[in-house]
XYZ file of C-alpha atoms in Angstrom:
228
model
C -10.721 -11.199 42.348
C -14.607 -11.538 43.382
C -16.604 -13.829 41.149
C -19.294 -11.513 40.057
C -16.647 -9.267 39.176
C -14.297 -11.419 37.435
C -17.363 -13.131 35.451
C -17.654 -8.687 34.625
C -14.287 -8.809 32.788
C -14.664 -11.535 30.914
C -17.738 -10.441 29.219
C -16.253 -7.630 28.498
C -13.114 -8.659 26.716
C -15.189 -11.267 24.855
C -18.503 -9.497 23.552
C -17.018 -6.120 22.822
C -14.996 -5.448 20.091
C -13.299 -2.631 18.232
C -14.661 -2.413 14.634
C -13.990 -0.578 11.761
C -15.920 -0.156 9.260
C -13.538 1.155 5.082
C -14.703 2.522 1.869
C -12.622 2.808 -0.702
C -13.872 4.775 -3.774
C -11.488 5.554 -7.375
C -11.632 7.510 -9.858
C -9.806 6.845 -13.219
C -9.255 9.545 -16.571
C -9.978 8.788 -19.708
C -6.477 6.739 -20.841
C -4.644 4.147 -21.588
C -4.265 1.773 -19.166
C -2.149 2.836 -16.037
C 1.513 0.248 -15.634
C 4.663 0.313 -13.964
C 8.000 -0.263 -15.617
C 10.613 -2.473 -12.789
C 13.364 0.265 -13.676
C 10.895 2.852 -12.274
C 9.935 4.350 -8.953
C 6.724 6.094 -7.482
C 6.814 8.901 -4.525
C 4.424 9.713 -2.118
C 4.041 12.551 -0.337
C 1.600 14.368 1.771
C 0.212 17.553 1.568
C 1.489 20.573 4.062
C -0.688 23.204 3.126
C 0.485 25.517 6.391
C 2.218 24.973 9.373
C -0.726 24.463 10.984
C -2.341 21.397 8.582
C -0.697 18.782 7.206
C -1.338 14.826 6.258
C 0.309 13.125 8.922
C 3.751 11.916 8.111
C 3.363 8.092 9.520
C 0.318 7.820 7.140
C 2.571 8.382 4.424
C 5.103 6.550 5.653
C 2.296 3.194 5.921
C 0.736 3.745 2.437
C 3.950 4.311 0.979
C 5.054 0.740 2.756
C 2.024 -1.177 1.820
C 2.701 -0.373 -2.153
C 6.168 -1.317 -2.176
C 7.069 -4.453 -3.491
C 9.762 -5.050 -1.868
C 9.831 -9.475 -3.343
C 9.196 -8.942 -6.561
C 10.604 -5.335 -6.900
C 7.529 -4.882 -9.321
C 6.584 -0.875 -7.821
C 10.188 0.875 -6.431
C 8.762 3.666 -3.445
C 10.672 6.594 -2.414
C 10.628 7.539 0.368
C 8.698 11.020 1.231
C 11.591 12.315 3.458
C 14.568 11.538 1.208
C 12.889 13.385 -1.841
C 11.500 16.008 0.504
C 15.588 16.838 1.846
C 16.593 15.930 -1.811
C 14.414 18.471 -3.762
C 14.203 21.057 -0.375
C 12.775 23.379 -0.743
C 10.913 22.899 -4.104
C 7.984 20.827 -2.233
C 8.013 22.805 1.436
C 4.568 23.674 1.884
C 5.100 27.938 0.106
C 6.334 26.036 -2.884
C 4.961 22.340 -3.875
C 2.930 21.910 -7.489
C -0.983 21.738 -6.319
C -1.687 20.853 -10.217
C -0.076 18.538 -12.211
C 0.424 21.850 -14.892
C 3.223 23.467 -12.085
C 5.128 20.564 -12.612
C 6.139 22.113 -15.556
C 7.285 25.379 -13.910
C 9.938 23.216 -11.797
C 10.863 21.292 -14.264
C 12.039 24.301 -15.954
C 14.718 24.314 -13.170
C 17.912 21.933 -14.212
C 18.908 21.577 -10.743
C 15.007 20.171 -9.895
C 14.867 18.273 -13.504
C 18.193 16.234 -12.430
C 17.268 14.527 -9.396
C 13.845 13.587 -10.600
C 15.414 12.040 -13.113
C 17.887 10.728 -10.659
C 15.050 8.494 -9.194
C 13.108 7.906 -11.987
C 10.066 8.567 -10.721
C 6.618 7.102 -12.955
C 4.078 8.349 -10.787
C 3.839 11.250 -7.842
C 0.668 10.587 -5.642
C -0.675 13.022 -3.178
C -2.242 12.271 -0.405
C -5.011 14.914 1.134
C -6.756 13.953 5.001
C -6.664 13.088 8.353
C -7.898 11.281 10.838
C -9.793 13.166 14.166
C -11.779 11.847 17.002
C -15.358 13.025 16.035
C -16.984 11.807 19.302
C -17.009 10.864 22.987
C -18.843 9.722 25.775
C -19.075 7.686 29.623
C -16.318 8.401 31.881
C -13.946 6.747 33.962
C -13.431 7.485 37.217
C -10.904 5.911 39.826
C -9.882 5.683 43.728
C -7.985 4.223 45.430
C -8.421 3.234 49.726
C -7.402 1.143 52.127
C -8.825 -1.818 51.151
C -7.282 -1.413 47.725
C -7.803 1.011 44.312
C -9.188 0.238 41.060
C -11.359 1.762 38.365
C -14.933 1.377 36.694
C -16.615 3.332 34.073
C -17.184 2.929 30.446
C -15.885 5.422 27.812
C -16.548 5.243 24.035
C -15.039 7.481 21.568
C -15.806 7.891 17.630
C -12.914 7.921 15.360
C -12.873 9.129 11.229
C -9.995 9.367 8.838
C -10.562 11.131 5.715
C -7.702 10.370 2.828
C -7.734 10.956 -1.066
C -5.184 9.920 -3.283
C -3.761 11.550 -6.536
C -1.512 10.215 -8.956
C 0.199 12.556 -11.350
C 1.941 9.648 -14.425
C 5.215 11.943 -14.706
C 5.436 10.357 -19.042
C 2.094 11.783 -19.826
C 2.180 14.734 -17.746
C -1.349 14.295 -16.369
C -3.862 13.725 -14.166
C -3.928 9.237 -14.112
C -6.935 9.118 -11.098
C -7.696 9.404 -7.792
C -8.414 6.888 -5.174
C -10.249 8.074 -1.939
C -10.205 5.751 1.535
C -12.767 7.109 4.329
C -12.721 4.734 7.350
C -14.187 5.261 10.410
C -15.029 3.441 14.159
C -15.865 2.990 17.914
C -12.976 2.607 20.216
C -13.865 0.930 23.886
C -12.832 0.989 27.571
C -14.177 -0.628 29.715
C -13.071 0.149 33.235
C -14.013 -2.429 36.341
C -11.098 -2.620 38.231
C -8.491 -2.171 35.454
C -9.091 -0.362 32.433
C -9.422 -2.704 29.062
C -8.316 -0.186 26.165
C -10.480 -1.834 23.020
C -8.774 0.575 20.197
C -10.102 0.531 16.700
C -7.230 1.129 14.045
C -9.113 3.211 11.937
C -6.346 5.335 10.341
C -4.375 2.104 10.540
C -7.284 0.097 7.907
C -7.302 3.230 6.239
C -4.004 3.144 5.439
C -3.498 -0.681 4.385
C -6.804 -0.685 2.152
C -5.743 2.568 0.837
C -2.510 1.622 -0.280
C -3.726 -1.732 -1.081
C -5.909 0.124 -4.129
C -3.246 1.889 -4.790
C -0.842 -0.968 -5.993
C -3.662 -2.077 -7.548
C -3.989 0.392 -9.609
C -0.177 1.212 -10.548
C 0.308 -2.850 -11.239
C -3.514 -3.944 -11.949
C -1.891 -7.629 -13.785
C -0.242 -8.066 -10.184
C -1.150 -10.001 -7.674
C -3.697 -8.375 -4.981
C -1.933 -7.156 -2.093
C -2.900 -8.237 1.311
C -4.141 -5.180 3.810
C -4.224 -8.332 6.659
C-alpha cells in the first residue's frame, strides 16, 4: 500500500468515531414507593398493534436481559416468548390489553388468571417504539482492474431510536410510571481501498440505558445497573 493511502487509512480509523447520544425521561405516578420482592417476577413485552408494526423482539430481549438480576435474583424476568406462548392468544395484537383496566377483562378468564398467578408476575412492562434510519449521504464506488481493485468514497447514515416503557403494577392494578429513551447517532463508512464501517450502536445503547433505568425504577434500593 502506498504511504499516503496508508496514512489516510490510519487517520480515518483514528479520527472518525461513531458516537451515540441517549436521553432518558422518567414519569412516576403519585403513589407508594415501587418495590419488588424476591419471589415476584417481571415480564417485558413489545407492543404489536398490527402485522405491519411491532417493537423489535431483539430490543425487548435486550431490555429484559439488562433488567434481569441474574446474580442476586432481586428481579426475575419472564422471557417474552415463553409468556406469549403460555398465554396464547390473549396477548396477540388483536387481543392484548392497551390499558391497565383492560387486565381485569383478561383476569376474568380462569386460565389467564391461573397462568399469571403461576408466573408470580408483579409488574408488566410494555415497550413501544422503533429504530429507524433518518438520513444518509455520500457514496462509495468499487472497481477491479488489471492492477488490482479497491473501493473509494465516503458515506454516512443517521439512526434514531425512540422507545417508551410503561410499567403496570399487577398488585395495585395501576400504572406506576413511564420511562422513555431517545438515542441518535451517525455511522460512517470511509473507503480507501477497503471500506471501514464505524457503526453507531444506537439501538443497543438505547436498550442498555432503558433497561438500566427500569431496573433502578423497580429496585431503587439496589445497586445501579451497569450500561457498559
